[in-house]
Amino acid sequence: MHRFHASKHVRLLFHSFQRGLPHLLPGQHWYVVASVINSLGSGLYLPFVVLYGHQVVGLSFPLVGLGLSVAFGVSLATGPLQGALVDRFGARALQIAAYLVQAVGFLGFLLAHSFPVFLLLATLVALGDTTPAGLALLADLAAPDERDRWIGLRRVMGNAGLGVGGVFGGVAVATGGRGGYQVIVVLNAVSFVAAALMLTRVPLQTTRSTNSTGSPATPSTPSASLEASAGESRAARGGVSGYRAILRDHPFLVLVLVSMVFWMSNYSVDIVLAPYSVSVLRVPLWVPGALFALNTGLIVGAQIPIMGLLASRRRTRTLMVGGIGYMVAFLGLAATPLLPAHTLVVTLGALMLLATIAEIIVIATMIALAAAMAPLHLRGRYLALISLSLGMAQAITPLVATALLVTVPSAFWLILTVVLLVAVAAVAWLERRLPLATVLASAASPQRSHHASPAGDGEPGVAASEALHAQNRPTAPGHP
């Protein structure tokens, strides 16, 4: 009879957690500190942005919503330009500028008492918040074999900071009234200035010259060095540059569309699940809050171990598994109106668990794959389009969801499932057309040499050889 060994599973969990953490080079801890400070500051204000515009600025709720939507639309439209600026001036410089612009915007809110001023300041904040410089800086800091882990760590810090900041922001507003709102605005501005100062300490040394151990990238694993060359090869076709080169990179354009579908899936859980649960399923009002507490807790607690478990898996196949997880969760949500009322809370909890695991798997992997596909000199533009796909998902999802919630509520989840099925098929198509060095992050750094290499059986050279053949034969099937 099989016996359960708790110590063995604890060691496995600890081992996965270790593998899921990135290796910090000298000076990179300042980036971690900046990210934590930024998340805490954002958590202070984000839950109260609409209330601030109404209670302090004195605007009606519709005007606050209009101002925030217009600001977001302007920032979305400038995304491609910001990507070009990242490629021109560097990700760190643009991210520092973005933090300072947001600090100015939030301090200006103290003087805002009209809609035009509120709109101007909200636009400044949105421009700084949606810049692709953050993703580009992370891609620059992280070696190819570390990028998925870095993105996972960033998500953990972001969710934890937002949660803790939200608690303190709630206390400030509850005890200070109007003054409490102003306090959280000032503290958020200070957090952006502090984060900008922290980033000035981050070394400019990036993966353009180093790998995860700090040594030159050229003598790194062959599969890691081929990652950049694959993107350069695709971008060089046709002798064009800039966004014209991206328009000729058909696999990446497919990834942008796939990313929009995955962002829609993630965003649907964020904004549609609560009204669906309360208005359609008639569950108690405390249930959505409990579901989102479960979501946040899982991301903070499980993101890093899961990234460790996925360290040597193909990114494309990881995305397919995550997409299938979303599909199962959404099919379950579509079927919940048919279930007995007393089973709904437990069912919703299980479906939120599944959707959160899918989110953990998909988001970090999707961004890492986009960064791996980007040529170094066009990385800002490539990641700007990934950010644009998020913005498009945020614009489309509420329109479709709210229209269906008042007509055929379950149809929204069924339509999203069908779209996800197409997206998963597109990822399978991508795997057959991308080099192995792009779809499989190198796991052969010295810190992890005792783990399985990307090629299997400790043969990174085989992975490099296969990636080179895949690069030369972009339409050939991928290695099984």
XYZ file of C-alpha atoms in Angstrom:
480
model
C 0.000 0.000 0.000
C 1.332 3.404 -0.990
C 2.267 5.510 2.017
C 2.150 9.304 2.050
C 5.507 10.849 2.974
C 4.939 14.448 4.071
C 8.640 15.289 4.248
C 9.134 14.201 0.638
C 6.370 16.492 -0.591
C 7.633 19.386 1.522
C 11.103 18.946 0.008
C 9.576 18.855 -3.473
C 7.647 22.058 -2.781
C 10.743 23.770 -1.387
C 12.777 22.571 -4.355
C 10.157 23.976 -6.770
C 10.168 27.275 -4.886
C 13.945 27.489 -5.210
C 13.791 26.769 -8.929
C 11.061 29.369 -9.360
C 13.166 32.195 -7.936
C 15.451 34.105 -10.323
C 19.144 34.494 -9.609
C 19.898 38.109 -8.651
C 23.004 39.712 -10.093
C 24.726 42.531 -8.169
C 22.514 45.606 -8.156
C 19.357 43.869 -9.340
C 17.896 43.832 -5.844
C 17.200 47.542 -6.368
C 14.741 46.561 -9.090
C 12.980 44.243 -6.635
C 12.791 47.027 -4.030
C 11.448 49.476 -6.637
C 8.761 46.995 -7.688
C 7.631 46.410 -4.102
C 7.450 50.142 -3.370
C 5.513 50.782 -6.568
C 3.032 47.993 -5.816
C 2.431 49.214 -2.265
C 1.811 52.762 -3.462
C -0.538 51.635 -6.222
C -2.425 49.451 -3.757
C -3.026 52.494 -1.565
C -4.839 54.390 -4.320
C -6.133 51.998 -6.978
C -9.212 50.724 -5.079
C -10.276 54.333 -4.395
C -9.604 56.049 -7.723
C -13.292 56.472 -8.587
C -14.208 57.520 -5.055
C -11.410 60.121 -5.043
C -12.727 61.712 -8.223
C -16.221 61.834 -6.718
C -15.566 62.665 -3.057
C -12.525 64.977 -3.337
C -12.510 66.411 -6.855
C -16.311 66.758 -6.734
C -17.203 65.102 -10.027
C -20.186 62.882 -10.692
C -19.550 59.177 -11.117
C -20.259 59.304 -14.889
C -17.734 62.123 -15.332
C -15.116 60.227 -13.323
C -15.676 57.158 -15.462
C -15.503 59.207 -18.660
C -12.249 60.850 -17.575
C -10.612 57.556 -16.688
C -11.759 55.928 -19.940
C -10.503 58.810 -22.097
C -7.182 58.813 -20.236
C -6.809 55.091 -20.767
C -7.676 55.452 -24.458
C -5.043 58.145 -24.961
C -2.389 56.056 -23.227
C -3.372 53.041 -25.309
C -3.024 55.021 -28.534
C 0.469 56.198 -27.575
C 1.708 52.673 -26.776
C 3.462 52.101 -30.116
C 5.216 55.480 -29.831
C 6.339 54.619 -26.308
C 7.722 51.328 -27.616
C 9.816 53.209 -30.163
C 11.078 55.533 -27.405
C 12.102 52.509 -25.330
C 14.164 51.227 -28.264
C 15.685 54.684 -28.738
C 16.508 55.726 -25.169
C 16.483 52.461 -23.206
C 13.962 50.776 -20.956
C 15.409 51.962 -17.645
C 15.397 55.643 -18.617
C 11.808 55.441 -19.879
C 10.601 53.587 -16.781
C 12.190 56.183 -14.500
C 10.513 58.921 -16.538
C 7.192 57.066 -16.319
C 7.431 56.858 -12.532
C 8.189 60.590 -12.274
C 5.324 61.493 -14.615
C 2.960 59.476 -12.423
C 4.303 61.209 -9.306
C 3.568 64.610 -10.872
C 0.105 63.436 -11.858
C -0.797 62.239 -8.375
C 0.520 65.373 -6.658
C -1.530 67.386 -9.121
C -4.682 65.583 -7.982
C -4.421 67.596 -4.748
C -5.199 70.725 -6.801
C -7.822 69.175 -9.094
C -11.331 70.610 -8.709
C -12.631 70.481 -12.289
C -13.123 67.891 -14.995
C -10.478 69.262 -17.443
C -7.776 69.221 -14.762
C -8.827 65.759 -13.579
C -8.727 64.498 -17.187
C -5.255 65.952 -17.791
C -3.830 64.447 -14.603
C -5.519 61.079 -15.167
C -3.981 61.002 -18.638
C -0.505 61.663 -17.220
C -0.961 58.828 -14.735
C -2.276 56.474 -17.427
C 0.644 57.278 -19.750
C 3.101 56.324 -17.041
C 1.152 53.247 -16.011
C 0.760 51.671 -19.455
C 4.275 52.183 -20.780
C 5.954 49.061 -22.209
C 9.180 50.189 -20.543
C 8.432 48.041 -17.496
C 8.245 44.808 -19.480
C 11.238 45.804 -21.600
C 13.322 46.574 -18.506
C 12.437 43.212 -17.012
C 13.379 41.486 -20.275
C 16.679 43.370 -20.290
C 17.500 42.449 -16.697
C 16.629 38.769 -16.994
C 18.751 36.268 -18.866
C 16.750 34.015 -21.226
C 16.820 31.130 -18.763
C 15.534 33.413 -15.971
C 12.897 35.509 -17.707
C 9.835 33.407 -16.876
C 10.883 33.353 -13.219
C 11.448 37.116 -13.123
C 7.974 37.742 -14.525
C 6.508 35.341 -11.977
C 8.315 37.131 -9.150
C 7.062 40.475 -10.428
C 3.475 39.191 -10.376
C 3.886 37.967 -6.803
C 5.283 41.310 -5.675
C 2.554 43.182 -7.535
C -0.330 41.200 -6.067
C 1.104 41.211 -2.553
C 1.806 44.948 -2.697
C -1.648 45.745 -4.029
C -3.255 43.677 -1.287
C -1.258 45.190 1.565
C -1.483 48.700 0.132
C -5.247 48.321 -0.261
C -5.617 47.464 3.415
C -3.680 50.554 4.530
C -5.511 52.703 2.006
C -8.830 51.497 3.392
C -7.741 52.361 6.931
C -6.619 55.845 5.830
C -9.915 56.560 4.065
C -12.048 55.117 6.879
C -10.315 57.130 9.611
C -9.339 60.297 7.764
C -12.283 61.026 5.492
C -11.401 63.594 2.822
C -7.964 64.052 4.367
C -7.427 60.298 4.198
C -7.979 60.366 0.448
C -5.362 63.107 0.108
C -2.912 61.196 2.275
C -3.035 58.120 0.043
C -2.530 60.308 -3.048
C 0.579 61.892 -1.518
C 1.937 58.548 -0.363
C 1.405 57.092 -3.842
C 3.318 60.012 -5.395
C 6.140 59.505 -2.905
C 6.230 55.800 -3.755
C 6.754 56.602 -7.445
C 9.624 58.996 -6.664
C 11.206 56.386 -4.386
C 10.819 53.675 -7.048
C 12.443 55.961 -9.638
C 15.384 56.568 -7.293
C 15.761 52.828 -6.758
C 15.894 52.222 -10.506
C 18.782 54.662 -10.869
C 20.804 52.148 -8.830
C 19.983 49.252 -11.159
C 23.006 48.568 -13.388
C 22.582 49.094 -17.126
C 24.131 45.656 -17.621
C 21.485 43.570 -19.400
C 21.034 40.353 -21.278
C 22.434 42.096 -24.311
C 25.807 41.394 -22.743
C 25.283 38.976 -19.875
C 23.513 35.800 -18.855
C 22.049 34.885 -15.477
C 25.490 34.363 -13.928
C 26.860 37.739 -14.981
C 29.271 36.279 -17.533
C 29.225 37.174 -21.234
C 26.233 35.761 -23.065
C 28.226 34.401 -25.974
C 29.801 31.466 -24.099
C 26.438 30.696 -22.469
C 24.399 27.694 -23.548
C 24.004 27.607 -27.322
C 20.205 27.522 -27.080
C 20.232 30.711 -24.990
C 22.441 32.554 -27.453
C 20.201 31.476 -30.338
C 17.152 33.106 -28.776
C 18.164 36.579 -29.883
C 19.439 35.465 -33.283
C 16.061 33.891 -34.082
C 14.291 37.199 -33.563
C 16.948 39.106 -35.478
C 16.589 36.657 -38.366
C 12.817 37.153 -38.605
C 13.081 40.937 -38.307
C 15.781 41.156 -40.976
C 13.632 39.569 -43.661
C 12.688 42.028 -46.392
C 15.261 44.610 -45.318
C 12.786 46.679 -43.272
C 12.965 48.011 -39.716
C 10.743 49.398 -36.980
C 7.077 48.442 -36.940
C 7.264 47.452 -40.599
C 9.559 44.606 -39.550
C 7.033 43.501 -36.923
C 4.228 43.492 -39.494
C 6.299 40.993 -41.499
C 6.857 38.814 -38.422
C 3.715 36.718 -38.837
C 4.354 34.340 -35.900
C 4.619 37.307 -33.549
C 1.406 38.849 -34.899
C -0.313 35.537 -34.186
C 1.058 35.691 -30.634
C -0.354 39.227 -30.230
C -3.831 37.952 -31.149
C -3.439 34.932 -28.889
C -2.313 37.247 -26.082
C -5.445 39.338 -26.473
C -7.565 36.203 -26.011
C -5.614 35.184 -22.900
C -5.824 38.722 -21.485
C -9.590 38.653 -22.112
C -9.783 35.383 -20.200
C -7.875 36.826 -17.272
C -9.807 40.093 -17.312
C -13.138 38.242 -17.493
C -12.405 36.551 -14.184
C -11.518 39.962 -12.713
C -14.576 41.955 -13.788
C -17.302 39.539 -14.945
C -17.264 36.818 -12.317
C -18.551 39.057 -9.503
C -21.679 40.376 -11.291
C -22.304 36.941 -12.799
C -22.148 35.318 -9.358
C -24.399 37.862 -7.647
C -26.859 38.788 -10.402
C -27.193 35.470 -12.229
C -26.369 32.805 -9.640
C -27.777 34.802 -6.682
C -24.989 33.837 -4.285
C -24.407 35.942 -1.136
C -22.542 39.223 -1.573
C -19.545 37.992 0.426
C -18.770 35.261 -2.119
C -17.062 37.428 -4.807
C -14.780 38.943 -2.192
C -13.847 35.500 -0.914
C -13.185 34.300 -4.468
C -10.828 37.182 -5.184
C -9.059 36.682 -1.865
C -8.499 33.077 -2.986
C -7.206 34.346 -6.346
C -4.738 36.772 -4.757
C -3.569 34.262 -2.163
C -2.915 31.610 -4.798
C -0.911 33.982 -6.986
C 1.218 35.130 -4.063
C 1.720 31.623 -2.678
C 1.814 29.420 -5.773
C 3.267 31.548 -8.600
C 6.928 30.950 -7.753
C 6.705 27.168 -7.086
C 4.700 26.667 -10.288
C 7.272 28.625 -12.304
C 9.893 26.315 -10.816
C 7.958 23.263 -11.972
C 7.653 24.756 -15.466
C 11.289 25.832 -15.681
C 12.279 23.322 -18.358
C 8.952 23.027 -20.192
C 8.214 24.409 -23.644
C 6.522 27.777 -23.355
C 4.108 26.950 -26.163
C 2.913 23.778 -24.475
C 2.619 25.574 -21.159
C 0.357 28.125 -22.861
C -1.756 25.338 -24.340
C -2.203 23.728 -20.916
C -3.159 27.079 -19.405
C -5.624 27.751 -22.223
C -7.255 24.375 -21.686
C -7.488 25.159 -17.961
C -9.332 28.379 -18.758
C -11.678 26.499 -21.108
C -12.614 23.947 -18.449
C -13.214 26.731 -15.911
C -15.410 28.714 -18.305
C -17.424 25.660 -19.330
C -18.008 25.059 -15.628
C -19.155 28.663 -15.150
C -21.554 28.325 -18.087
C -23.077 25.238 -16.443
C -23.408 26.677 -12.912
C -27.013 27.943 -13.422
C -28.036 24.299 -13.771
C -26.587 23.317 -10.371
C -28.405 23.191 -7.019
C -28.052 26.419 -5.064
C -26.332 24.784 -2.088
C -23.427 23.614 -4.304
C -22.685 26.960 -5.946
C -20.223 28.391 -3.417
C -18.016 25.295 -3.428
C -18.273 25.017 -7.220
C -17.306 28.650 -7.724
C -14.350 28.185 -5.394
C -13.137 25.178 -7.381
C -13.561 27.008 -10.685
C -11.713 30.073 -9.336
C -8.917 27.746 -8.230
C -8.664 26.312 -11.747
C -8.849 29.737 -13.434
C -6.155 31.112 -11.130
C -3.811 28.206 -11.872
C -4.399 28.899 -15.579
C -3.611 32.578 -14.984
C -0.406 31.722 -13.121
C 0.694 29.461 -15.964
C -0.316 31.678 -18.882
C 0.551 35.292 -18.072
C 4.237 34.932 -17.171
C 4.860 32.407 -19.950
C 3.110 34.546 -22.567
C 5.180 37.650 -21.767
C 8.404 35.623 -21.642
C 7.661 34.106 -25.061
C 7.005 37.561 -26.525
C 10.312 38.844 -25.138
C 12.114 35.791 -26.507
C 10.682 36.414 -29.985
C 11.736 40.086 -30.006
C 14.995 41.217 -31.637
C 17.029 43.188 -29.125
C 16.873 46.469 -31.048
C 13.072 46.200 -31.429
C 12.206 44.813 -28.006
C 10.374 47.957 -26.909
C 8.159 47.925 -29.989
C 7.430 44.196 -29.701
C 6.430 44.459 -26.047
C 4.422 47.604 -26.779
C 2.179 45.477 -28.999
C 1.794 42.908 -26.218
C 0.749 45.755 -23.909
C -1.609 46.951 -26.636
C -3.222 43.506 -26.705
C -3.920 43.886 -22.967
C -5.497 47.286 -23.561
C -7.677 45.934 -26.359
C -8.826 43.092 -24.106
C -9.704 45.592 -21.376
C -11.722 47.603 -23.893
C -13.558 44.696 -25.534
C -14.348 42.467 -22.557
C -16.690 44.809 -20.611
C -18.679 45.659 -23.749
C -19.301 42.028 -24.702
C -19.778 40.778 -21.148
C -22.280 43.398 -20.022
C -24.350 42.971 -23.201
C -24.600 39.206 -22.684
C -25.120 39.324 -18.908
C -28.538 40.928 -19.396
C -29.567 38.589 -22.237
C -27.952 35.134 -22.236
C -25.435 35.146 -19.357
C -23.940 31.686 -19.942
C -23.313 32.530 -23.603
C -20.400 34.793 -22.640
C -18.443 31.920 -21.107
C -19.288 29.616 -24.018
C -18.163 32.171 -26.621
C -14.943 32.759 -24.696
C -14.344 28.988 -24.590
C -14.650 28.739 -28.374
C -12.270 31.673 -28.859
C -9.814 30.029 -26.449
C -9.972 26.818 -28.464
C -8.876 28.760 -31.556
C -6.116 30.448 -29.526
C -4.772 27.105 -28.273
C -4.729 25.795 -31.842
C -2.825 28.928 -32.887
C -0.227 28.272 -30.168
C 0.212 24.749 -31.519
C 0.784 26.314 -34.952
C 3.343 28.676 -33.416
C 5.333 25.818 -31.906
C 5.904 24.356 -35.358
C 7.316 27.641 -36.638
C 9.517 28.901 -33.826
C 13.063 27.814 -32.933
C 13.401 25.544 -29.935
C 15.617 28.180 -28.318
C 12.620 30.535 -28.332
C 9.910 28.193 -27.075
C 12.118 26.517 -24.473
C 13.949 28.682 -21.944
C 17.470 27.476 -21.258
C 17.710 25.743 -17.883
C 21.410 24.989 -18.111
C 22.792 27.842 -16.062
C 25.421 26.796 -13.516
C 23.037 27.361 -10.610
C 20.696 24.743 -12.053
C 23.082 22.405 -13.789
C 21.773 19.513 -11.716
C 18.342 19.893 -13.286
C 17.295 18.485 -16.622
C 18.573 20.527 -19.540
C 16.243 21.803 -22.266
C 17.411 19.124 -24.651
C 17.027 16.394 -22.096
C 19.689 13.995 -20.872
C 22.035 16.875 -20.119
C 22.699 17.730 -23.753
C 22.186 21.471 -24.310
C 24.129 21.194 -27.522
C 21.346 19.078 -28.975
C 18.848 21.823 -28.166
C 21.054 24.356 -29.915
C 21.372 22.172 -32.963
C 17.622 21.618 -33.130
C 16.989 25.333 -32.667
C 19.364 26.150 -35.492
C 17.584 23.719 -37.810
C 14.223 25.131 -36.762
C 15.506 28.628 -37.441
C 16.584 27.650 -40.922
C 13.334 25.782 -41.553
C 10.661 28.041 -40.034
C 7.771 26.025 -41.438
C 9.065 22.619 -40.392
C 7.398 20.729 -37.548
C 8.906 21.266 -34.129
C 10.880 18.620 -32.318
C 8.505 16.257 -30.490
